[in-house]
Amino acid sequence: RDYVAGGACPSKATIPGKTVIVTGANTGIGKQTAMELARRGGNVILACRDMEKCEAAAKDIRGETLNHRVRARHLDLASLKSIREFAAKITEEEKQVHVLVNNAAVMRCPHWTTEDGFEMQFGVNYLGHFLLTNLLLDRLKASAPSRIINLSSLAHIAGHIDFDDLNWEKRKYDTRAAYCQSKLAIILFTKELSRRLQGTGVTVNAVHPGVARTVARTELGRHTGMHSSAFSSFTLGPVFWLLVKSPELAAQPSTYLAVAEELEGVSGKYFDGLKEKAPAPEAENEETAQRLWAESARLVGLEMPHASSV
């Protein structure tokens, strides 16, 4: 089963003293990624919306890894105000940030909007991380070599960036298509950010971690209906057992991108699990990536420095 679902991180590299931020780290893949990086000696910051769950996760990780440099910080990616407050606090408290894992996501939710009026999946999965990453770039550059890992999904293949209606205000809402758009946006962001970061010592890569049981059965997948029917449970059960990863296994690709010495300098790539793969053609369209960047900066109120100065 491990072979079918993808294996463990092949790198044994440790990161003693390096500061790591993992968004959405109170459960599932995020928590297991934070656990792995704490186990390898990192100074790990869990960035989560629900502070009660975040504090509990930090306590679990400290107890499991015996690494006491694991802290909980409030971050609500559905609020630009919260993102700016979090980034300001990190800039104030941390002289360096070596690894940023943009892991948090919502999946197939109803047609909700963020505090600032963005369609929820586009707002949380992509725009929130777009702003957060840009606000932390100075710290990441000061800590070079440093790494940004963006969690995307195989679902990006079915995605399309509709610049005329990014927030689904004109069309009938399609929760699946909205999710796919958000995951395609993440890869386009990765490509454009990598281009802008050339020569800084900061790398950025996107990864599809695999479908975790977190998606199939717990919080991330609570709107998908995967576990709500007898058909899903009994007919698809054996298939899911083979193809659906445990959160521990699904955290291995993010861990690999964060620590592997052989990936130093590798940037702007898309990984399917532990292997570099070519993403969908639209994800490699430079014009689309640059247009999305400009539109995203406008939407989140980010000042637009010249590309070479980012």
PDB file of C-alpha atoms in Angstrom:
ATOM      1  CA  ARG A   1       0.000   0.000   0.000  1.00  0.00           C
ATOM      2  CA  ASP A   2       2.844   2.402   0.758  1.00  0.00           C
ATOM      3  CA  TYR A   3       4.191   1.760  -2.730  1.00  0.00           C
ATOM      4  CA  VAL A   4       0.839   2.548  -4.355  1.00  0.00           C
ATOM      5  CA  ALA A   5       0.279   5.697  -2.300  1.00  0.00           C
ATOM      6  CA  GLY A   6       3.878   6.970  -2.525  1.00  0.00           C
ATOM      7  CA  GLY A   7       6.702   6.485  -0.074  1.00  0.00           C
ATOM      8  CA  ALA A   8       8.413   8.265   2.775  1.00  0.00           C
ATOM      9  CA  CYS A   9      10.658  11.289   2.353  1.00  0.00           C
ATOM     10  CA  PRO A  10      13.992   9.872   1.136  1.00  0.00           C
ATOM     11  CA  SER A  11      16.024  12.697   2.702  1.00  0.00           C
ATOM     12  CA  LYS A  12      17.386  12.334   6.227  1.00  0.00           C
ATOM     13  CA  ALA A  13      18.420  16.012   6.350  1.00  0.00           C
ATOM     14  CA  THR A  14      17.844  17.894   9.586  1.00  0.00           C
ATOM     15  CA  ILE A  15      17.103  21.603  10.015  1.00  0.00           C
ATOM     16  CA  PRO A  16      18.338  22.501  13.517  1.00  0.00           C
ATOM     17  CA  GLY A  17      17.527  26.081  14.428  1.00  0.00           C
ATOM     18  CA  LYS A  18      15.754  26.876  11.173  1.00  0.00           C
ATOM     19  CA  THR A  19      12.457  28.736  11.494  1.00  0.00           C
ATOM     20  CA  VAL A  20       9.507  27.118   9.720  1.00  0.00           C
ATOM     21  CA  ILE A  21       5.924  28.365   9.287  1.00  0.00           C
ATOM     22  CA  VAL A  22       3.172  25.889   8.382  1.00  0.00           C
ATOM     23  CA  THR A  23      -0.321  27.234   7.671  1.00  0.00           C
ATOM     24  CA  GLY A  24      -3.334  25.105   8.591  1.00  0.00           C
ATOM     25  CA  ALA A  25      -1.140  23.034  10.897  1.00  0.00           C
ATOM     26  CA  ASN A  26      -3.688  22.038  13.530  1.00  0.00           C
ATOM     27  CA  THR A  27      -4.874  18.916  11.691  1.00  0.00           C
ATOM     28  CA  GLY A  28      -4.208  16.514   8.822  1.00  0.00           C
ATOM     29  CA  ILE A  29      -1.314  17.032   6.409  1.00  0.00           C
ATOM     30  CA  GLY A  30      -0.377  20.374   7.965  1.00  0.00           C
ATOM     31  CA  LYS A  31      -0.025  18.963  11.454  1.00  0.00           C
ATOM     32  CA  GLN A  32       1.977  15.984  10.214  1.00  0.00           C
ATOM     33  CA  THR A  33       4.255  18.263   8.165  1.00  0.00           C
ATOM     34  CA  ALA A  34       4.853  20.397  11.252  1.00  0.00           C
ATOM     35  CA  MET A  35       5.518  17.208  13.232  1.00  0.00           C
ATOM     36  CA  GLU A  36       8.100  16.013  10.678  1.00  0.00           C
ATOM     37  CA  LEU A  37       9.878  19.363  10.587  1.00  0.00           C
ATOM     38  CA  ALA A  38       9.882  19.623  14.386  1.00  0.00           C
ATOM     39  CA  ARG A  39      11.333  16.111  14.529  1.00  0.00           C
ATOM     40  CA  ARG A  40      14.164  17.333  12.303  1.00  0.00           C
ATOM     41  CA  GLY A  41      15.013  20.162  14.685  1.00  0.00           C
ATOM     42  CA  GLY A  42      13.067  23.075  13.245  1.00  0.00           C
ATOM     43  CA  ASN A  43      11.762  26.073  15.160  1.00  0.00           C
ATOM     44  CA  VAL A  44       8.159  25.498  14.030  1.00  0.00           C
ATOM     45  CA  ILE A  45       5.336  28.036  13.998  1.00  0.00           C
ATOM     46  CA  LEU A  46       1.819  26.660  13.521  1.00  0.00           C
ATOM     47  CA  ALA A  47      -0.363  29.278  11.808  1.00  0.00           C
ATOM     48  CA  CYS A  48      -4.061  28.488  12.266  1.00  0.00           C
ATOM     49  CA  ARG A  49      -7.475  30.110  12.488  1.00  0.00           C
ATOM     50  CA  ASP A  50      -8.727  28.091  15.494  1.00  0.00           C
ATOM     51  CA  MET A  51      -6.324  28.877  18.345  1.00  0.00           C
ATOM     52  CA  GLU A  52      -7.716  26.232  20.682  1.00  0.00           C
ATOM     53  CA  LYS A  53      -6.986  23.488  18.132  1.00  0.00           C
ATOM     54  CA  CYS A  54      -3.695  25.136  17.205  1.00  0.00           C
ATOM     55  CA  GLU A  55      -2.463  25.195  20.822  1.00  0.00           C
ATOM     56  CA  ALA A  56      -3.515  21.557  21.248  1.00  0.00           C
ATOM     57  CA  ALA A  57      -1.631  20.559  18.083  1.00  0.00           C
ATOM     58  CA  ALA A  58       1.483  22.440  19.217  1.00  0.00           C
ATOM     59  CA  LYS A  59       1.323  20.643  22.559  1.00  0.00           C
ATOM     60  CA  ASP A  60       0.958  17.266  20.797  1.00  0.00           C
ATOM     61  CA  ILE A  61       3.935  17.978  18.551  1.00  0.00           C
ATOM     62  CA  ARG A  62       6.122  19.128  21.442  1.00  0.00           C
ATOM     63  CA  GLY A  63       5.251  15.978  23.363  1.00  0.00           C
ATOM     64  CA  GLU A  64       5.772  13.644  20.404  1.00  0.00           C
ATOM     65  CA  THR A  65       9.047  15.150  19.155  1.00  0.00           C
ATOM     66  CA  LEU A  66      10.478  16.504  22.451  1.00  0.00           C
ATOM     67  CA  ASN A  67      11.156  19.692  20.485  1.00  0.00           C
ATOM     68  CA  HIS A  68       9.940  22.577  22.624  1.00  0.00           C
ATOM     69  CA  ARG A  69      10.440  25.163  19.889  1.00  0.00           C
ATOM     70  CA  VAL A  70       6.913  24.648  18.537  1.00  0.00           C
ATOM     71  CA  ARG A  71       4.512  27.582  18.840  1.00  0.00           C
ATOM     72  CA  ALA A  72       0.935  28.430  17.898  1.00  0.00           C
ATOM     73  CA  ARG A  73       0.050  31.719  16.185  1.00  0.00           C
ATOM     74  CA  HIS A  74      -3.293  33.027  14.962  1.00  0.00           C
ATOM     75  CA  LEU A  75      -3.799  33.326  11.206  1.00  0.00           C
ATOM     76  CA  ASP A  76      -7.156  33.512   9.428  1.00  0.00           C
ATOM     77  CA  LEU A  77      -6.532  33.280   5.685  1.00  0.00           C
ATOM     78  CA  ALA A  78     -10.100  34.431   5.037  1.00  0.00           C
ATOM     79  CA  SER A  79      -9.175  37.866   6.442  1.00  0.00           C
ATOM     80  CA  LEU A  80      -6.637  40.216   4.842  1.00  0.00           C
ATOM     81  CA  LYS A  81      -6.479  42.071   8.172  1.00  0.00           C
ATOM     82  CA  SER A  82      -5.537  38.870  10.015  1.00  0.00           C
ATOM     83  CA  ILE A  83      -2.887  38.016   7.392  1.00  0.00           C
ATOM     84  CA  ARG A  84      -1.312  41.470   7.740  1.00  0.00           C
ATOM     85  CA  GLU A  85      -1.361  41.220  11.548  1.00  0.00           C
ATOM     86  CA  PHE A  86       0.246  37.769  11.452  1.00  0.00           C
ATOM     87  CA  ALA A  87       2.978  38.900   9.034  1.00  0.00           C
ATOM     88  CA  ALA A  88       3.692  41.992  11.145  1.00  0.00           C
ATOM     89  CA  LYS A  89       4.012  39.835  14.277  1.00  0.00           C
ATOM     90  CA  ILE A  90       6.366  37.387  12.546  1.00  0.00           C
ATOM     91  CA  THR A  91       8.476  40.268  11.202  1.00  0.00           C
ATOM     92  CA  GLU A  92       8.660  41.712  14.709  1.00  0.00           C
ATOM     93  CA  GLU A  93       9.441  38.433  16.494  1.00  0.00           C
ATOM     94  CA  GLU A  94      11.548  36.492  13.986  1.00  0.00           C
ATOM     95  CA  LYS A  95      14.829  37.682  12.510  1.00  0.00           C
ATOM     96  CA  GLN A  96      14.699  34.851   9.984  1.00  0.00           C
ATOM     97  CA  VAL A  97      12.159  32.612   8.245  1.00  0.00           C
ATOM     98  CA  HIS A  98      13.782  29.706   6.409  1.00  0.00           C
ATOM     99  CA  VAL A  99      10.756  27.662   5.302  1.00  0.00           C
ATOM    100  CA  LEU A 100       7.160  28.698   4.562  1.00  0.00           C
ATOM    101  CA  VAL A 101       4.719  25.850   3.919  1.00  0.00           C
ATOM    102  CA  ASN A 102       1.472  27.224   2.463  1.00  0.00           C
ATOM    103  CA  ASN A 103      -0.637  24.213   3.384  1.00  0.00           C
ATOM    104  CA  ALA A 104      -4.029  25.481   4.588  1.00  0.00           C
ATOM    105  CA  ALA A 105      -7.035  24.914   2.343  1.00  0.00           C
ATOM    106  CA  VAL A 106     -10.787  24.670   2.159  1.00  0.00           C
ATOM    107  CA  MET A 107     -12.351  22.209  -0.255  1.00  0.00           C
ATOM    108  CA  ARG A 108     -15.684  22.059  -2.075  1.00  0.00           C
ATOM    109  CA  CYS A 109     -17.464  24.330   0.393  1.00  0.00           C
ATOM    110  CA  PRO A 110     -20.794  26.048  -0.402  1.00  0.00           C
ATOM    111  CA  HIS A 111     -20.721  29.487  -2.072  1.00  0.00           C
ATOM    112  CA  TRP A 112     -19.245  31.320   0.890  1.00  0.00           C
ATOM    113  CA  THR A 113     -17.193  34.492   0.773  1.00  0.00           C
ATOM    114  CA  THR A 114     -14.274  35.670   2.867  1.00  0.00           C
ATOM    115  CA  GLU A 115     -14.347  38.689   5.162  1.00  0.00           C
ATOM    116  CA  ASP A 116     -13.187  40.781   2.194  1.00  0.00           C
ATOM    117  CA  GLY A 117     -15.753  39.401  -0.270  1.00  0.00           C
ATOM    118  CA  PHE A 118     -13.656  36.850  -2.157  1.00  0.00           C
ATOM    119  CA  GLU A 119     -15.055  33.443  -3.118  1.00  0.00           C
ATOM    120  CA  MET A 120     -13.913  31.279  -0.194  1.00  0.00           C
ATOM    121  CA  GLN A 121     -11.787  28.678  -1.999  1.00  0.00           C
ATOM    122  CA  PHE A 122     -10.021  31.248  -4.194  1.00  0.00           C
ATOM    123  CA  GLY A 123      -9.645  33.572  -1.195  1.00  0.00           C
ATOM    124  CA  VAL A 124      -8.266  31.093   1.334  1.00  0.00           C
ATOM    125  CA  ASN A 125      -6.406  28.584  -0.833  1.00  0.00           C
ATOM    126  CA  TYR A 126      -4.775  31.123  -3.110  1.00  0.00           C
ATOM    127  CA  LEU A 127      -5.217  34.854  -2.405  1.00  0.00           C
ATOM    128  CA  GLY A 128      -4.542  34.535   1.326  1.00  0.00           C
ATOM    129  CA  HIS A 129      -1.302  32.679   0.688  1.00  0.00           C
ATOM    130  CA  PHE A 130      -0.384  35.113  -2.111  1.00  0.00           C
ATOM    131  CA  LEU A 131      -0.551  38.033   0.319  1.00  0.00           C
ATOM    132  CA  LEU A 132       1.073  36.147   3.206  1.00  0.00           C
ATOM    133  CA  THR A 133       4.024  35.051   1.081  1.00  0.00           C
ATOM    134  CA  ASN A 134       4.619  38.530  -0.309  1.00  0.00           C
ATOM    135  CA  LEU A 135       4.526  40.058   3.180  1.00  0.00           C
ATOM    136  CA  LEU A 136       7.129  37.545   4.422  1.00  0.00           C
ATOM    137  CA  LEU A 137       9.477  37.820   1.426  1.00  0.00           C
ATOM    138  CA  ASP A 138      11.903  40.191   3.159  1.00  0.00           C
ATOM    139  CA  ARG A 139      12.357  37.719   6.013  1.00  0.00           C
ATOM    140  CA  LEU A 140      12.744  34.802   3.593  1.00  0.00           C
ATOM    141  CA  LYS A 141      15.347  36.699   1.550  1.00  0.00           C
ATOM    142  CA  ALA A 142      17.253  37.635   4.704  1.00  0.00           C
ATOM    143  CA  SER A 143      17.363  33.936   5.609  1.00  0.00           C
ATOM    144  CA  ALA A 144      18.522  32.620   2.223  1.00  0.00           C
ATOM    145  CA  PRO A 145      18.880  29.883   1.236  1.00  0.00           C
ATOM    146  CA  SER A 146      15.199  29.569   2.112  1.00  0.00           C
ATOM    147  CA  ARG A 147      12.213  27.745   0.660  1.00  0.00           C
ATOM    148  CA  ILE A 148       8.517  28.269  -0.015  1.00  0.00           C
ATOM    149  CA  ILE A 149       6.306  25.202  -0.531  1.00  0.00           C
ATOM    150  CA  ASN A 150       2.820  25.731  -1.994  1.00  0.00           C
ATOM    151  CA  LEU A 151       0.328  22.887  -1.715  1.00  0.00           C
ATOM    152  CA  SER A 152      -1.615  22.503  -4.921  1.00  0.00           C
ATOM    153  CA  SER A 153      -3.510  19.471  -6.193  1.00  0.00           C
ATOM    154  CA  LEU A 154      -3.864  17.166  -9.155  1.00  0.00           C
ATOM    155  CA  ALA A 155      -7.266  18.895  -9.444  1.00  0.00           C
ATOM    156  CA  HIS A 156      -5.492  21.879 -11.029  1.00  0.00           C
ATOM    157  CA  ILE A 157      -5.665  19.950 -14.323  1.00  0.00           C
ATOM    158  CA  ALA A 158      -9.412  20.620 -14.441  1.00  0.00           C
ATOM    159  CA  GLY A 159      -8.950  24.256 -13.468  1.00  0.00           C
ATOM    160  CA  HIS A 160      -9.320  27.407 -15.508  1.00  0.00           C
ATOM    161  CA  ILE A 161      -8.610  31.010 -14.545  1.00  0.00           C
ATOM    162  CA  ASP A 162     -11.666  33.081 -15.483  1.00  0.00           C
ATOM    163  CA  PHE A 163     -10.403  36.656 -15.244  1.00  0.00           C
ATOM    164  CA  ASP A 164     -13.887  37.980 -15.978  1.00  0.00           C
ATOM    165  CA  ASP A 165     -15.362  36.227 -12.943  1.00  0.00           C
ATOM    166  CA  LEU A 166     -12.684  35.077 -10.464  1.00  0.00           C
ATOM    167  CA  ASN A 167     -15.166  35.361  -7.580  1.00  0.00           C
ATOM    168  CA  TRP A 168     -18.090  33.560  -9.230  1.00  0.00           C
ATOM    169  CA  GLU A 169     -20.350  36.591  -9.131  1.00  0.00           C
ATOM    170  CA  LYS A 170     -21.670  36.230 -12.696  1.00  0.00           C
ATOM    171  CA  ARG A 171     -21.928  32.446 -13.169  1.00  0.00           C
ATOM    172  CA  LYS A 172     -23.811  29.751 -11.340  1.00  0.00           C
ATOM    173  CA  TYR A 173     -21.478  28.609  -8.589  1.00  0.00           C
ATOM    174  CA  ASP A 174     -19.685  25.315  -9.206  1.00  0.00           C
ATOM    175  CA  THR A 175     -17.874  24.295  -6.020  1.00  0.00           C
ATOM    176  CA  ARG A 176     -15.675  21.745  -7.803  1.00  0.00           C
ATOM    177  CA  ALA A 177     -14.626  24.155 -10.563  1.00  0.00           C
ATOM    178  CA  ALA A 178     -13.907  26.846  -7.955  1.00  0.00           C
ATOM    179  CA  TYR A 179     -11.631  24.450  -6.061  1.00  0.00           C
ATOM    180  CA  CYS A 180      -9.795  23.500  -9.262  1.00  0.00           C
ATOM    181  CA  GLN A 181      -9.350  27.178 -10.167  1.00  0.00           C
ATOM    182  CA  SER A 182      -7.796  27.883  -6.758  1.00  0.00           C
ATOM    183  CA  LYS A 183      -5.302  25.025  -7.132  1.00  0.00           C
ATOM    184  CA  LEU A 184      -4.360  26.082 -10.671  1.00  0.00           C
ATOM    185  CA  ALA A 185      -3.818  29.624  -9.384  1.00  0.00           C
ATOM    186  CA  ILE A 186      -1.335  28.281  -6.838  1.00  0.00           C
ATOM    187  CA  ILE A 187       0.870  26.759  -9.559  1.00  0.00           C
ATOM    188  CA  LEU A 188       0.712  29.919 -11.689  1.00  0.00           C
ATOM    189  CA  PHE A 189       1.690  31.905  -8.584  1.00  0.00           C
ATOM    190  CA  THR A 190       4.566  29.493  -7.948  1.00  0.00           C
ATOM    191  CA  LYS A 191       5.874  29.918 -11.498  1.00  0.00           C
ATOM    192  CA  GLU A 192       5.690  33.719 -11.468  1.00  0.00           C
ATOM    193  CA  LEU A 193       7.115  34.050  -7.948  1.00  0.00           C
ATOM    194  CA  SER A 194      10.036  31.805  -8.906  1.00  0.00           C
ATOM    195  CA  ARG A 195      10.768  34.058 -11.863  1.00  0.00           C
ATOM    196  CA  ARG A 196      10.726  37.135  -9.639  1.00  0.00           C
ATOM    197  CA  LEU A 197      12.950  35.512  -6.995  1.00  0.00           C
ATOM    198  CA  GLN A 198      15.781  34.526  -9.328  1.00  0.00           C
ATOM    199  CA  GLY A 199      19.134  35.307  -7.732  1.00  0.00           C
ATOM    200  CA  THR A 200      17.736  35.850  -4.210  1.00  0.00           C
ATOM    201  CA  GLY A 201      18.450  32.396  -2.811  1.00  0.00           C
ATOM    202  CA  VAL A 202      14.726  31.858  -2.149  1.00  0.00           C
ATOM    203  CA  THR A 203      13.111  28.941  -3.981  1.00  0.00           C
ATOM    204  CA  VAL A 204       9.421  28.160  -4.415  1.00  0.00           C
ATOM    205  CA  ASN A 205       7.807  24.937  -5.592  1.00  0.00           C
ATOM    206  CA  ALA A 206       4.265  23.557  -5.768  1.00  0.00           C
ATOM    207  CA  VAL A 207       3.255  20.049  -4.764  1.00  0.00           C
ATOM    208  CA  HIS A 208       0.308  17.682  -5.038  1.00  0.00           C
ATOM    209  CA  PRO A 209       0.658  15.689  -1.802  1.00  0.00           C
ATOM    210  CA  GLY A 210      -1.779  12.962  -2.797  1.00  0.00           C
ATOM    211  CA  VAL A 211      -5.303  12.435  -1.527  1.00  0.00           C
ATOM    212  CA  ALA A 212      -5.080  12.047   2.215  1.00  0.00           C
ATOM    213  CA  ARG A 213      -7.596  10.375   4.451  1.00  0.00           C
ATOM    214  CA  THR A 214      -7.922  13.870   5.925  1.00  0.00           C
ATOM    215  CA  VAL A 215      -9.691  14.828   2.714  1.00  0.00           C
ATOM    216  CA  ALA A 216     -11.733  11.665   2.437  1.00  0.00           C
ATOM    217  CA  ARG A 217     -12.946  11.487   6.014  1.00  0.00           C
ATOM    218  CA  THR A 218     -12.255  14.557   8.077  1.00  0.00           C
ATOM    219  CA  GLU A 219     -12.210  18.327   8.047  1.00  0.00           C
ATOM    220  CA  LEU A 220     -10.913  19.242   4.591  1.00  0.00           C
ATOM    221  CA  GLY A 221     -13.390  16.896   2.916  1.00  0.00           C
ATOM    222  CA  ARG A 222     -16.428  17.662   5.013  1.00  0.00           C
ATOM    223  CA  HIS A 223     -18.237  19.195   2.014  1.00  0.00           C
ATOM    224  CA  THR A 224     -17.291  16.563  -0.567  1.00  0.00           C
ATOM    225  CA  GLY A 225     -19.748  13.844   0.472  1.00  0.00           C
ATOM    226  CA  MET A 226     -17.005  11.216   0.102  1.00  0.00           C
ATOM    227  CA  HIS A 227     -17.948   9.487   3.320  1.00  0.00           C
ATOM    228  CA  SER A 228     -21.663  10.211   3.467  1.00  0.00           C
ATOM    229  CA  SER A 229     -23.076   7.282   1.514  1.00  0.00           C
ATOM    230  CA  ALA A 230     -23.091   3.527   1.917  1.00  0.00           C
ATOM    231  CA  PHE A 231     -21.837   3.259  -1.674  1.00  0.00           C
ATOM    232  CA  SER A 232     -18.771   5.376  -0.874  1.00  0.00           C
ATOM    233  CA  SER A 233     -18.060   3.478   2.319  1.00  0.00           C
ATOM    234  CA  PHE A 234     -18.478  -0.088   1.137  1.00  0.00           C
ATOM    235  CA  THR A 235     -17.894  -0.046  -2.622  1.00  0.00           C
ATOM    236  CA  LEU A 236     -15.055   2.456  -2.746  1.00  0.00           C
ATOM    237  CA  GLY A 237     -13.575   1.519   0.619  1.00  0.00           C
ATOM    238  CA  PRO A 238     -10.990  -0.993  -0.688  1.00  0.00           C
ATOM    239  CA  VAL A 239      -9.933   1.419  -3.451  1.00  0.00           C
ATOM    240  CA  PHE A 240      -9.483   4.269  -0.993  1.00  0.00           C
ATOM    241  CA  TRP A 241      -7.502   1.984   1.298  1.00  0.00           C
ATOM    242  CA  LEU A 242      -5.031   1.448  -1.547  1.00  0.00           C
ATOM    243  CA  LEU A 243      -4.892   4.931  -3.042  1.00  0.00           C
ATOM    244  CA  VAL A 244      -5.719   7.289  -0.174  1.00  0.00           C
ATOM    245  CA  LYS A 245      -2.788   8.208   2.011  1.00  0.00           C
ATOM    246  CA  SER A 246      -2.640   8.604   5.745  1.00  0.00           C
ATOM    247  CA  PRO A 247      -1.881  12.218   6.753  1.00  0.00           C
ATOM    248  CA  GLU A 248       1.573  11.003   7.837  1.00  0.00           C
ATOM    249  CA  LEU A 249       2.318   9.707   4.329  1.00  0.00           C
ATOM    250  CA  ALA A 250       0.710  12.709   2.621  1.00  0.00           C
ATOM    251  CA  ALA A 251       3.032  15.004   4.620  1.00  0.00           C
ATOM    252  CA  GLN A 252       6.141  13.388   3.118  1.00  0.00           C
ATOM    253  CA  PRO A 253       6.244  15.429  -0.139  1.00  0.00           C
ATOM    254  CA  SER A 254       6.052  18.774   1.722  1.00  0.00           C
ATOM    255  CA  THR A 255       8.741  17.569   4.102  1.00  0.00           C
ATOM    256  CA  TYR A 256      10.925  16.496   1.180  1.00  0.00           C
ATOM    257  CA  LEU A 257      10.611  19.885  -0.534  1.00  0.00           C
ATOM    258  CA  ALA A 258      11.406  21.638   2.753  1.00  0.00           C
ATOM    259  CA  VAL A 259      14.564  19.737   3.718  1.00  0.00           C
ATOM    260  CA  ALA A 260      16.134  17.747   0.857  1.00  0.00           C
ATOM    261  CA  GLU A 261      19.672  18.928   0.151  1.00  0.00           C
ATOM    262  CA  GLU A 262      19.422  17.755  -3.468  1.00  0.00           C
ATOM    263  CA  LEU A 263      16.583  20.261  -4.051  1.00  0.00           C
ATOM    264  CA  GLU A 264      18.640  23.308  -3.103  1.00  0.00           C
ATOM    265  CA  GLY A 265      18.297  25.769  -5.975  1.00  0.00           C
ATOM    266  CA  VAL A 266      15.363  23.897  -7.547  1.00  0.00           C
ATOM    267  CA  SER A 267      12.553  26.400  -8.073  1.00  0.00           C
ATOM    268  CA  GLY A 268       9.372  26.995 -10.048  1.00  0.00           C
ATOM    269  CA  LYS A 269       8.605  23.285 -10.315  1.00  0.00           C
ATOM    270  CA  TYR A 270       5.509  21.160  -9.719  1.00  0.00           C
ATOM    271  CA  PHE A 271       5.855  17.909  -7.807  1.00  0.00           C
ATOM    272  CA  ASP A 272       3.373  15.055  -7.812  1.00  0.00           C
ATOM    273  CA  GLY A 273       4.267  13.422  -4.529  1.00  0.00           C
ATOM    274  CA  LEU A 274       8.049  13.035  -4.443  1.00  0.00           C
ATOM    275  CA  LYS A 275       8.517  13.309  -8.216  1.00  0.00           C
ATOM    276  CA  GLU A 276       8.820  16.407 -10.370  1.00  0.00           C
ATOM    277  CA  LYS A 277       6.143  16.397 -13.067  1.00  0.00           C
ATOM    278  CA  ALA A 278       4.891  18.726 -15.773  1.00  0.00           C
ATOM    279  CA  PRO A 279       1.674  20.460 -14.669  1.00  0.00           C
ATOM    280  CA  ALA A 280      -1.284  21.171 -16.955  1.00  0.00           C
ATOM    281  CA  PRO A 281      -0.485  23.445 -19.946  1.00  0.00           C
ATOM    282  CA  GLU A 282      -2.462  26.395 -18.521  1.00  0.00           C
ATOM    283  CA  ALA A 283      -0.292  26.231 -15.385  1.00  0.00           C
ATOM    284  CA  GLU A 284       2.780  26.979 -17.535  1.00  0.00           C
ATOM    285  CA  ASN A 285       1.344  29.959 -19.420  1.00  0.00           C
ATOM    286  CA  GLU A 286       3.607  32.910 -18.516  1.00  0.00           C
ATOM    287  CA  GLU A 287       1.146  35.531 -19.735  1.00  0.00           C
ATOM    288  CA  THR A 288      -1.623  34.031 -17.570  1.00  0.00           C
ATOM    289  CA  ALA A 289       0.740  33.882 -14.579  1.00  0.00           C
ATOM    290  CA  GLN A 290       1.748  37.536 -14.930  1.00  0.00           C
ATOM    291  CA  ARG A 291      -1.831  38.683 -15.418  1.00  0.00           C
ATOM    292  CA  LEU A 292      -2.978  36.686 -12.374  1.00  0.00           C
ATOM    293  CA  TRP A 293      -0.188  38.224 -10.273  1.00  0.00           C
ATOM    294  CA  ALA A 294      -1.194  41.756 -11.241  1.00  0.00           C
ATOM    295  CA  GLU A 295      -4.881  41.074 -10.570  1.00  0.00           C
ATOM    296  CA  SER A 296      -4.129  39.351  -7.248  1.00  0.00           C
ATOM    297  CA  ALA A 297      -1.961  42.261  -6.087  1.00  0.00           C
ATOM    298  CA  ARG A 298      -4.811  44.638  -6.909  1.00  0.00           C
ATOM    299  CA  LEU A 299      -7.391  42.515  -5.085  1.00  0.00           C
ATOM    300  CA  VAL A 300      -5.384  42.211  -1.843  1.00  0.00           C
ATOM    301  CA  GLY A 301      -4.084  45.789  -1.896  1.00  0.00           C
ATOM    302  CA  LEU A 302      -0.445  44.857  -2.362  1.00  0.00           C
ATOM    303  CA  GLU A 303       1.840  47.585  -3.650  1.00  0.00           C
ATOM    304  CA  MET A 304       3.286  46.640  -7.014  1.00  0.00           C
ATOM    305  CA  PRO A 305       7.080  46.852  -6.988  1.00  0.00           C
ATOM    306  CA  HIS A 306       8.919  46.272 -10.248  1.00  0.00           C
ATOM    307  CA  ALA A 307       9.255  42.543 -10.953  1.00  0.00           C
ATOM    308  CA  SER A 308      13.045  42.587 -10.531  1.00  0.00           C
ATOM    309  CA  SER A 309      12.795  44.167  -7.060  1.00  0.00           C
ATOM    310  CA  VAL A 310      10.368  41.620  -5.573  1.00  0.00           C
TER     311      VAL A 310
END
